[in-house]
Amino acid sequence: MALLKMKFNQQRRVRLAQGLWLLSWLALTCGAFVFCLGVYLKTELLRRDEVMDNGEIHVVPNILIMVGLASIGTNWIASRVCQDSLDTSRFPRWKVLLLAWFVVAALVCCLLLTVVVLSYALQGRLEESLKVGLRNGIRFYKDTDVPGRCFQKETIDHLQMEFRCCGNNNFKDWFEVQWVSNRYLDFTSQEVKDRIRSNVDNRYLLDGVPFSCCNPASPRPCLQYHLTDSRAHYNYEYQSEELNLYSRGCRQALTDYYMGLMNSTGPGVLSVILIQMSVLLSMRYLQTAVEGAMALEDPEGESEGYLLEKGVKETYQDVRAKVLNVVKFGQVDPAEEASGAAEGEKTTDTSTEKAATPPPAS
């Protein structure tokens, strides 16, 4: 028994084809939107690739780009099928291609749903990637003359000013690394010597931050150095003073930014899934209705359209049986292989006996 069977006369088939044609172009536009969304997200991730430890998060824009292109292609084909469905001489050429079309269209819907899930599930991976990447970026901030790290200082400074953040977790992260290059240190100065000798790693550590951590909205001129020394500045108390630095860490700022981007794609992608599913179901009705009319040899007569020719259980069993047949066809039966090998050995022995038998004397 066919699942969700409906009756279609010629007029209803024409209306279905016209409606599906409009819907397919709407879905094509949505596919272009998904593609552009993936390109934009990919570009934003690549812009700050230096402060990320790994590229696992790139799977989201990669899927969006791939699905967007597939959606554009499948919906363009759907619009062509709608046009040819009104001509009985042109529609049969799509019969074989439509099977592959249904598979690709269903795969597009599944991948779009995967994107929605990954957009929320990868937040932990994104935070960990930013944590390690920013930690390395801050550590290599001073290496402006080291190949491969020349632009690390510029990257971190632009990042802190753009996102109004400081350090990895907060501004105190700069206290734990030497962020001033040895090229700019006067090693004859007693202060420099004392600071280097004050820690076991012989690093020049400061209770200060780079200029890019300064908040221009603060009424007080920026205090970059001696931040923990309340006596170093007039009318300043380290424990109670609201510092004129960005209080938010860059890891949290970047995580909020990227998760905001990906989470905002969720409702849009869900809408695209609904439109794509509508195209998929409507195409199935149009296909079965037109093929039914052609089977009756009455293009203008009434025909049946349905989603599945049989029930869900029967359809599953048929598909399962076909898959098993294909798998069995690709495998070699051990018994047949053994019998083939025995016949080969028998043939070889016979040939050997014939070669060993001397010819009769003349």
mmCIF file of C-alpha atoms in Angstrom:
data_model
loop_
_atom_site.group_PDB
_atom_site.id
_atom_site.type_symbol
_atom_site.label_atom_id
_atom_site.label_comp_id
_atom_site.label_asym_id
_atom_site.label_seq_id
_atom_site.Cartn_x
_atom_site.Cartn_y
_atom_site.Cartn_z
ATOM 1 C CA MET A 1 0.000 0.000 0.000
ATOM 2 C CA ALA A 2 1.409 3.398 -1.047
ATOM 3 C CA LEU A 3 2.301 5.852 1.697
ATOM 4 C CA LEU A 4 0.501 9.262 1.726
ATOM 5 C CA LYS A 5 -1.206 8.643 -1.600
ATOM 6 C CA MET A 6 -2.909 11.557 -3.413
ATOM 7 C CA LYS A 7 -4.906 11.879 -6.629
ATOM 8 C CA PHE A 8 -3.619 14.194 -9.348
ATOM 9 C CA ASN A 9 -5.420 15.207 -12.517
ATOM 10 C CA GLN A 10 -3.733 17.171 -15.286
ATOM 11 C CA GLN A 11 -4.553 20.532 -13.739
ATOM 12 C CA ARG A 12 -3.181 19.566 -10.316
ATOM 13 C CA ARG A 13 -0.006 18.198 -11.883
ATOM 14 C CA VAL A 14 0.531 21.483 -13.716
ATOM 15 C CA ARG A 15 -0.010 23.466 -10.515
ATOM 16 C CA LEU A 16 2.342 21.164 -8.620
ATOM 17 C CA ALA A 17 5.046 21.599 -11.268
ATOM 18 C CA GLN A 18 4.635 25.397 -11.274
ATOM 19 C CA GLY A 19 4.708 25.614 -7.481
ATOM 20 C CA LEU A 20 7.717 23.314 -7.282
ATOM 21 C CA TRP A 21 9.519 25.420 -9.915
ATOM 22 C CA LEU A 22 9.110 28.532 -7.755
ATOM 23 C CA LEU A 23 10.057 26.607 -4.609
ATOM 24 C CA SER A 24 13.190 25.198 -6.254
ATOM 25 C CA TRP A 25 14.389 28.692 -7.173
ATOM 26 C CA LEU A 26 13.732 29.841 -3.624
ATOM 27 C CA ALA A 27 15.767 26.869 -2.358
ATOM 28 C CA LEU A 28 18.506 27.718 -4.890
ATOM 29 C CA THR A 29 18.674 31.225 -3.430
ATOM 30 C CA CYS A 30 18.884 29.718 0.056
ATOM 31 C CA GLY A 31 21.721 27.483 -1.165
ATOM 32 C CA ALA A 32 23.595 30.566 -2.361
ATOM 33 C CA PHE A 33 22.990 32.141 1.068
ATOM 34 C CA VAL A 34 24.395 29.049 2.806
ATOM 35 C CA PHE A 35 27.449 29.115 0.526
ATOM 36 C CA CYS A 36 28.112 32.814 1.235
ATOM 37 C CA LEU A 37 27.633 32.186 4.949
ATOM 38 C CA GLY A 38 30.225 29.420 4.850
ATOM 39 C CA VAL A 39 32.697 31.607 2.937
ATOM 40 C CA TYR A 40 32.249 34.464 5.424
ATOM 41 C CA LEU A 41 32.719 32.206 8.451
ATOM 42 C CA LYS A 42 35.734 30.554 6.830
ATOM 43 C CA THR A 43 37.287 33.970 6.136
ATOM 44 C CA GLU A 44 36.753 35.122 9.732
ATOM 45 C CA LEU A 45 38.393 31.957 11.067
ATOM 46 C CA LEU A 46 41.367 32.268 8.707
ATOM 47 C CA ARG A 47 41.893 35.906 9.721
ATOM 48 C CA ARG A 48 42.780 34.781 13.242
ATOM 49 C CA ASP A 49 44.251 31.407 12.444
ATOM 50 C CA GLU A 50 47.501 32.411 14.195
ATOM 51 C CA VAL A 51 45.800 32.445 17.598
ATOM 52 C CA MET A 52 44.158 29.038 17.154
ATOM 53 C CA ASP A 53 45.913 25.814 18.031
ATOM 54 C CA ASN A 54 43.985 23.588 15.603
ATOM 55 C CA GLY A 55 41.490 23.856 12.759
ATOM 56 C CA GLU A 56 38.725 21.528 13.976
ATOM 57 C CA ILE A 57 36.226 24.381 13.995
ATOM 58 C CA HIS A 58 36.766 24.802 10.225
ATOM 59 C CA VAL A 59 34.551 21.757 9.661
ATOM 60 C CA VAL A 60 31.471 23.974 10.082
ATOM 61 C CA PRO A 61 32.234 26.465 7.258
ATOM 62 C CA ASN A 62 33.606 23.655 5.080
ATOM 63 C CA ILE A 63 30.293 21.787 5.305
ATOM 64 C CA LEU A 64 28.343 24.995 4.680
ATOM 65 C CA ILE A 65 30.345 25.728 1.516
ATOM 66 C CA MET A 66 29.970 22.174 0.219
ATOM 67 C CA VAL A 67 26.260 21.968 1.038
ATOM 68 C CA GLY A 68 25.620 25.394 -0.463
ATOM 69 C CA LEU A 69 27.132 24.348 -3.782
ATOM 70 C CA ALA A 70 25.253 21.019 -3.734
ATOM 71 C CA SER A 71 21.992 22.813 -2.957
ATOM 72 C CA ILE A 72 22.472 25.198 -5.876
ATOM 73 C CA GLY A 73 23.074 22.280 -8.242
ATOM 74 C CA THR A 74 20.213 20.069 -7.047
ATOM 75 C CA ASN A 75 17.649 22.867 -7.067
ATOM 76 C CA TRP A 76 18.670 23.985 -10.550
ATOM 77 C CA ILE A 77 18.093 20.413 -11.730
ATOM 78 C CA ALA A 78 14.739 20.416 -9.915
ATOM 79 C CA SER A 79 13.659 23.515 -11.863
ATOM 80 C CA ARG A 80 14.545 21.790 -15.141
ATOM 81 C CA VAL A 81 12.629 18.660 -14.150
ATOM 82 C CA CYS A 82 9.560 20.808 -13.399
ATOM 83 C CA GLN A 83 9.693 22.275 -16.899
ATOM 84 C CA ASP A 84 10.069 18.868 -18.587
ATOM 85 C CA SER A 85 7.379 17.216 -16.437
ATOM 86 C CA LEU A 86 4.687 18.818 -18.630
ATOM 87 C CA ASP A 87 6.134 17.171 -21.757
ATOM 88 C CA THR A 88 5.779 13.382 -21.879
ATOM 89 C CA SER A 89 8.511 13.114 -24.509
ATOM 90 C CA ARG A 90 11.135 14.937 -22.408
ATOM 91 C CA PHE A 91 10.384 13.716 -18.873
ATOM 92 C CA PRO A 92 11.591 10.065 -19.265
ATOM 93 C CA ARG A 93 15.207 11.193 -19.659
ATOM 94 C CA TRP A 94 15.197 12.285 -15.998
ATOM 95 C CA LYS A 95 14.032 8.918 -14.653
ATOM 96 C CA VAL A 96 17.506 7.504 -13.909
ATOM 97 C CA LEU A 97 18.975 10.847 -12.798
ATOM 98 C CA LEU A 98 16.153 11.470 -10.314
ATOM 99 C CA LEU A 99 17.271 8.544 -8.159
ATOM 100 C CA ALA A 100 20.672 10.160 -7.668
ATOM 101 C CA TRP A 101 18.934 13.532 -7.195
ATOM 102 C CA PHE A 102 16.865 12.203 -4.274
ATOM 103 C CA VAL A 103 19.991 10.765 -2.630
ATOM 104 C CA VAL A 104 21.920 14.048 -2.937
ATOM 105 C CA ALA A 105 18.943 16.161 -1.790
ATOM 106 C CA ALA A 106 18.447 13.955 1.284
ATOM 107 C CA LEU A 107 22.189 14.128 2.014
ATOM 108 C CA VAL A 108 22.066 17.937 1.802
ATOM 109 C CA CYS A 109 19.312 18.018 4.446
ATOM 110 C CA CYS A 110 21.280 15.672 6.719
ATOM 111 C CA LEU A 111 24.463 17.741 6.392
ATOM 112 C CA LEU A 112 22.597 20.960 7.132
ATOM 113 C CA LEU A 113 21.220 19.365 10.279
ATOM 114 C CA THR A 114 24.771 18.273 11.166
ATOM 115 C CA VAL A 115 25.944 21.879 10.844
ATOM 116 C CA VAL A 116 23.309 23.023 13.340
ATOM 117 C CA VAL A 117 24.420 20.364 15.833
ATOM 118 C CA LEU A 118 28.147 21.075 15.355
ATOM 119 C CA SER A 119 27.619 24.814 15.778
ATOM 120 C CA TYR A 120 26.655 24.188 19.396
ATOM 121 C CA ALA A 121 28.746 21.086 20.077
ATOM 122 C CA LEU A 122 32.152 22.534 19.103
ATOM 123 C CA GLN A 123 32.174 25.356 21.651
ATOM 124 C CA GLY A 124 34.441 23.426 24.022
ATOM 125 C CA ARG A 125 36.903 22.601 21.219
ATOM 126 C CA LEU A 126 36.926 26.241 20.121
ATOM 127 C CA GLU A 127 37.703 27.488 23.639
ATOM 128 C CA GLU A 128 40.544 24.981 24.056
ATOM 129 C CA SER A 129 41.993 25.874 20.652
ATOM 130 C CA LEU A 130 41.913 29.593 21.489
ATOM 131 C CA LYS A 131 43.369 28.988 24.946
ATOM 132 C CA VAL A 132 46.472 27.241 23.565
ATOM 133 C CA GLY A 133 46.778 29.519 20.533
ATOM 134 C CA LEU A 134 46.544 32.758 22.531
ATOM 135 C CA ARG A 135 48.966 31.432 25.130
ATOM 136 C CA ASN A 136 51.538 30.774 22.387
ATOM 137 C CA GLY A 137 50.777 34.119 20.742
ATOM 138 C CA ILE A 138 51.471 36.003 23.974
ATOM 139 C CA ARG A 139 54.661 33.998 24.555
ATOM 140 C CA PHE A 140 55.980 34.789 21.057
ATOM 141 C CA TYR A 141 54.897 38.453 21.186
ATOM 142 C CA LYS A 142 58.489 39.658 21.536
ATOM 143 C CA ASP A 143 59.892 37.544 18.659
ATOM 144 C CA THR A 144 59.609 40.230 15.981
ATOM 145 C CA ASP A 145 62.949 39.188 14.443
ATOM 146 C CA VAL A 146 62.276 35.426 14.423
ATOM 147 C CA PRO A 147 61.197 33.974 11.041
ATOM 148 C CA GLY A 148 57.605 32.751 11.204
ATOM 149 C CA ARG A 149 56.772 34.975 14.186
ATOM 150 C CA CYS A 150 57.557 38.397 12.755
ATOM 151 C CA PHE A 151 53.921 39.505 12.692
ATOM 152 C CA GLN A 152 52.863 37.911 15.980
ATOM 153 C CA LYS A 153 53.125 41.221 17.858
ATOM 154 C CA GLU A 154 51.063 43.044 15.244
ATOM 155 C CA THR A 155 48.438 40.271 15.283
ATOM 156 C CA ILE A 156 48.049 40.329 19.071
ATOM 157 C CA ASP A 157 47.943 44.146 19.233
ATOM 158 C CA HIS A 158 45.265 44.370 16.520
ATOM 159 C CA LEU A 159 43.310 41.577 18.200
ATOM 160 C CA GLN A 160 43.317 43.253 21.631
ATOM 161 C CA MET A 161 42.279 46.624 20.201
ATOM 162 C CA GLU A 162 39.582 45.214 17.900
ATOM 163 C CA PHE A 163 37.936 42.996 20.498
ATOM 164 C CA ARG A 164 38.694 45.301 23.459
ATOM 165 C CA CYS A 165 40.370 42.541 25.426
ATOM 166 C CA CYS A 166 43.688 41.911 27.176
ATOM 167 C CA GLY A 167 45.661 38.715 27.645
ATOM 168 C CA ASN A 168 44.362 35.193 27.437
ATOM 169 C CA ASN A 169 42.163 35.116 30.540
ATOM 170 C CA ASN A 170 42.891 38.692 31.753
ATOM 171 C CA PHE A 171 45.650 41.309 31.802
ATOM 172 C CA LYS A 172 47.648 39.404 34.439
ATOM 173 C CA ASP A 173 48.702 36.870 31.795
ATOM 174 C CA TRP A 174 51.237 39.430 30.579
ATOM 175 C CA PHE A 175 52.935 39.364 33.999
ATOM 176 C CA GLU A 176 53.997 35.730 33.422
ATOM 177 C CA VAL A 177 55.860 36.154 30.114
ATOM 178 C CA GLN A 178 58.711 38.277 28.837
ATOM 179 C CA TRP A 179 56.978 40.362 26.174
ATOM 180 C CA VAL A 180 59.851 42.856 25.633
ATOM 181 C CA SER A 181 62.559 41.628 23.259
ATOM 182 C CA ASN A 182 66.165 41.483 24.460
ATOM 183 C CA ARG A 183 67.031 43.800 21.578
ATOM 184 C CA TYR A 184 65.381 46.646 23.460
ATOM 185 C CA LEU A 185 66.811 45.944 26.922
ATOM 186 C CA ASP A 186 69.767 47.840 28.334
ATOM 187 C CA PHE A 187 71.742 45.095 30.064
ATOM 188 C CA THR A 188 74.028 47.679 31.654
ATOM 189 C CA SER A 189 71.093 48.969 33.676
ATOM 190 C CA GLN A 190 70.942 47.741 37.254
ATOM 191 C CA GLU A 191 67.127 47.540 37.149
ATOM 192 C CA VAL A 192 67.235 45.240 34.130
ATOM 193 C CA LYS A 193 69.859 43.035 35.807
ATOM 194 C CA ASP A 194 67.831 42.805 39.003
ATOM 195 C CA ARG A 195 64.658 41.826 37.169
ATOM 196 C CA ILE A 196 66.432 39.122 35.162
ATOM 197 C CA ARG A 197 68.096 37.706 38.302
ATOM 198 C CA SER A 198 64.830 37.724 40.218
ATOM 199 C CA ASN A 199 63.480 34.596 38.488
ATOM 200 C CA VAL A 200 64.950 31.181 37.777
ATOM 201 C CA ASP A 201 64.360 31.358 34.002
ATOM 202 C CA ASN A 202 66.362 34.571 33.634
ATOM 203 C CA ARG A 203 63.478 36.356 31.948
ATOM 204 C CA TYR A 204 62.692 40.044 32.046
ATOM 205 C CA LEU A 205 59.270 39.983 33.687
ATOM 206 C CA LEU A 206 57.160 43.085 34.254
ATOM 207 C CA ASP A 207 53.993 43.888 36.111
ATOM 208 C CA GLY A 208 52.969 45.707 32.943
ATOM 209 C CA VAL A 209 51.052 45.192 29.703
ATOM 210 C CA PRO A 210 51.406 46.273 26.036
ATOM 211 C CA PHE A 211 49.818 49.529 24.904
ATOM 212 C CA SER A 212 47.050 47.636 23.085
ATOM 213 C CA CYS A 213 45.533 46.677 26.456
ATOM 214 C CA CYS A 214 44.763 50.295 27.289
ATOM 215 C CA ASN A 215 41.107 51.272 27.295
ATOM 216 C CA PRO A 216 40.662 54.644 25.524
ATOM 217 C CA ALA A 217 37.327 55.125 27.290
ATOM 218 C CA SER A 218 39.123 55.502 30.633
ATOM 219 C CA PRO A 219 39.395 59.124 31.855
ATOM 220 C CA ARG A 220 42.848 58.490 33.285
ATOM 221 C CA PRO A 221 45.960 58.281 31.062
ATOM 222 C CA CYS A 222 46.959 54.687 30.488
ATOM 223 C CA LEU A 223 49.002 52.990 33.179
ATOM 224 C CA GLN A 224 51.053 50.235 31.540
ATOM 225 C CA TYR A 225 53.805 49.586 34.040
ATOM 226 C CA HIS A 226 54.118 48.940 37.790
ATOM 227 C CA LEU A 227 50.477 47.975 37.932
ATOM 228 C CA THR A 228 50.857 46.062 41.187
ATOM 229 C CA ASP A 229 52.745 48.882 42.937
ATOM 230 C CA SER A 230 50.292 51.339 44.464
ATOM 231 C CA ARG A 231 53.139 53.732 45.373
ATOM 232 C CA ALA A 232 54.349 54.041 41.776
ATOM 233 C CA HIS A 233 51.382 56.198 40.731
ATOM 234 C CA TYR A 234 49.660 59.148 42.333
ATOM 235 C CA ASN A 235 46.197 58.540 43.751
ATOM 236 C CA TYR A 236 46.302 54.873 42.762
ATOM 237 C CA GLU A 237 45.313 51.733 44.669
ATOM 238 C CA TYR A 238 45.933 48.432 42.899
ATOM 239 C CA GLN A 239 43.460 46.389 44.939
ATOM 240 C CA SER A 240 40.551 48.800 44.699
ATOM 241 C CA GLU A 241 41.341 50.959 41.663
ATOM 242 C CA GLU A 242 39.381 50.249 38.524
ATOM 243 C CA LEU A 243 42.241 49.884 36.077
ATOM 244 C CA ASN A 244 42.134 51.686 32.757
ATOM 245 C CA LEU A 245 42.787 48.397 30.945
ATOM 246 C CA TYR A 246 40.445 46.028 29.183
ATOM 247 C CA SER A 247 39.161 43.657 31.834
ATOM 248 C CA ARG A 248 37.948 40.871 29.530
ATOM 249 C CA GLY A 249 40.342 38.182 28.291
ATOM 250 C CA CYS A 250 40.727 37.648 24.555
ATOM 251 C CA ARG A 251 39.815 33.968 24.789
ATOM 252 C CA GLN A 252 36.360 34.830 26.104
ATOM 253 C CA ALA A 253 35.984 37.681 23.621
ATOM 254 C CA LEU A 254 36.828 35.490 20.612
ATOM 255 C CA THR A 255 34.730 32.590 21.864
ATOM 256 C CA ASP A 256 31.704 34.867 22.270
ATOM 257 C CA TYR A 257 32.286 36.333 18.801
ATOM 258 C CA TYR A 258 32.602 33.031 16.935
ATOM 259 C CA MET A 259 29.860 31.261 18.867
ATOM 260 C CA GLY A 260 27.610 34.235 18.203
ATOM 261 C CA LEU A 261 28.324 33.867 14.486
ATOM 262 C CA MET A 262 27.689 30.117 14.426
ATOM 263 C CA ASN A 263 24.655 30.201 16.706
ATOM 264 C CA SER A 264 23.074 32.884 14.546
ATOM 265 C CA THR A 265 23.339 30.532 11.575
ATOM 266 C CA GLY A 266 21.163 27.957 13.352
ATOM 267 C CA PRO A 267 17.696 29.483 12.675
ATOM 268 C CA GLY A 268 18.695 30.359 9.102
ATOM 269 C CA VAL A 269 19.986 26.860 8.378
ATOM 270 C CA LEU A 270 16.856 25.287 9.918
ATOM 271 C CA SER A 271 14.723 27.405 7.577
ATOM 272 C CA VAL A 272 16.796 26.197 4.623
ATOM 273 C CA ILE A 273 16.265 22.589 5.768
ATOM 274 C CA LEU A 274 12.479 23.071 5.786
ATOM 275 C CA ILE A 275 12.529 24.573 2.285
ATOM 276 C CA GLN A 276 14.821 21.821 0.989
ATOM 277 C CA MET A 277 12.586 19.128 2.501
ATOM 278 C CA SER A 278 9.559 20.734 0.841
ATOM 279 C CA VAL A 279 11.336 20.558 -2.528
ATOM 280 C CA LEU A 280 12.278 16.922 -1.890
ATOM 281 C CA LEU A 281 8.731 15.805 -0.998
ATOM 282 C CA SER A 282 7.095 17.820 -3.777
ATOM 283 C CA MET A 283 9.505 16.376 -6.332
ATOM 284 C CA ARG A 284 8.607 12.867 -5.222
ATOM 285 C CA TYR A 285 4.886 13.581 -5.646
ATOM 286 C CA LEU A 286 5.486 15.115 -9.083
ATOM 287 C CA GLN A 287 7.642 12.195 -10.212
ATOM 288 C CA THR A 288 5.178 9.479 -9.182
ATOM 289 C CA ALA A 289 2.168 11.398 -10.503
ATOM 290 C CA VAL A 290 3.718 11.981 -13.953
ATOM 291 C CA GLU A 291 5.047 8.416 -14.197
ATOM 292 C CA GLY A 292 1.612 7.098 -13.203
ATOM 293 C CA ALA A 293 -0.044 9.117 -15.969
ATOM 294 C CA MET A 294 2.530 7.865 -18.487
ATOM 295 C CA ALA A 295 1.962 4.267 -17.378
ATOM 296 C CA LEU A 296 -1.773 4.682 -18.021
ATOM 297 C CA GLU A 297 -0.914 6.080 -21.476
ATOM 298 C CA ASP A 298 -3.202 8.991 -20.705
ATOM 299 C CA PRO A 299 -1.151 12.152 -20.107
ATOM 300 C CA GLU A 300 -4.267 14.152 -19.285
ATOM 301 C CA GLY A 301 -5.934 11.531 -17.104
ATOM 302 C CA GLU A 302 -5.968 11.139 -13.341
ATOM 303 C CA SER A 303 -2.993 9.463 -11.665
ATOM 304 C CA GLU A 304 -1.730 8.715 -8.179
ATOM 305 C CA GLY A 305 1.162 10.442 -6.468
ATOM 306 C CA TYR A 306 2.810 9.078 -3.342
ATOM 307 C CA LEU A 307 5.975 9.240 -1.267
ATOM 308 C CA LEU A 308 6.609 5.497 -0.945
ATOM 309 C CA GLU A 309 5.193 2.829 -3.227
ATOM 310 C CA LYS A 310 4.786 0.505 -0.233
ATOM 311 C CA GLY A 311 4.649 0.963 3.530
ATOM 312 C CA VAL A 312 7.683 2.011 5.526
ATOM 313 C CA LYS A 313 8.405 -1.529 6.733
ATOM 314 C CA GLU A 314 8.051 -3.098 3.280
ATOM 315 C CA THR A 315 10.195 -0.380 1.713
ATOM 316 C CA TYR A 316 12.900 -0.894 4.330
ATOM 317 C CA GLN A 317 12.903 -4.640 3.692
ATOM 318 C CA ASP A 318 13.152 -4.144 -0.078
ATOM 319 C CA VAL A 319 16.034 -1.696 0.250
ATOM 320 C CA ARG A 320 17.795 -3.978 2.697
ATOM 321 C CA ALA A 321 17.417 -6.941 0.353
ATOM 322 C CA LYS A 322 18.792 -4.939 -2.581
ATOM 323 C CA VAL A 323 21.791 -3.779 -0.536
ATOM 324 C CA LEU A 324 22.536 -7.333 0.586
ATOM 325 C CA ASN A 325 22.323 -8.565 -3.011
ATOM 326 C CA VAL A 326 24.790 -5.899 -4.100
ATOM 327 C CA VAL A 327 27.151 -6.840 -1.268
ATOM 328 C CA LYS A 328 26.897 -10.549 -2.095
ATOM 329 C CA PHE A 329 27.498 -9.831 -5.764
ATOM 330 C CA GLY A 330 30.755 -8.086 -4.902
ATOM 331 C CA GLN A 331 31.980 -10.972 -2.715
ATOM 332 C CA VAL A 332 33.521 -14.268 -3.850
ATOM 333 C CA ASP A 333 31.893 -17.436 -2.523
ATOM 334 C CA PRO A 334 34.570 -19.513 -0.682
ATOM 335 C CA ALA A 335 33.077 -22.784 -1.984
ATOM 336 C CA GLU A 336 33.161 -21.563 -5.578
ATOM 337 C CA GLU A 337 36.683 -20.271 -5.063
ATOM 338 C CA ALA A 338 37.804 -23.645 -3.685
ATOM 339 C CA SER A 339 36.135 -25.561 -6.529
ATOM 340 C CA GLY A 340 37.709 -23.200 -9.054
ATOM 341 C CA ALA A 341 41.123 -23.767 -7.510
ATOM 342 C CA ALA A 342 40.604 -27.574 -7.577
ATOM 343 C CA GLU A 343 39.619 -27.464 -11.238
ATOM 344 C CA GLY A 344 42.694 -25.352 -11.967
ATOM 345 C CA GLU A 345 44.958 -27.856 -10.209
ATOM 346 C CA LYS A 346 43.268 -30.731 -12.067
ATOM 347 C CA THR A 347 43.830 -29.016 -15.398
ATOM 348 C CA THR A 348 47.469 -28.369 -14.501
ATOM 349 C CA ASP A 349 48.015 -32.040 -13.545
ATOM 350 C CA THR A 350 46.468 -33.213 -16.825
ATOM 351 C CA SER A 351 48.702 -30.905 -18.806
ATOM 352 C CA THR A 352 51.740 -32.172 -16.901
ATOM 353 C CA GLU A 353 50.854 -35.833 -17.587
ATOM 354 C CA LYS A 354 50.433 -35.136 -21.283
ATOM 355 C CA ALA A 355 53.783 -33.406 -21.408
ATOM 356 C CA ALA A 356 55.479 -36.309 -19.585
ATOM 357 C CA THR A 357 54.056 -39.031 -21.943
ATOM 358 C CA PRO A 358 56.608 -39.757 -24.710
ATOM 359 C CA PRO A 359 55.345 -39.663 -28.306
ATOM 360 C CA PRO A 360 54.883 -43.125 -30.029
ATOM 361 C CA ALA A 361 57.803 -44.410 -32.053
ATOM 362 C CA SER A 362 57.406 -44.105 -35.839
#
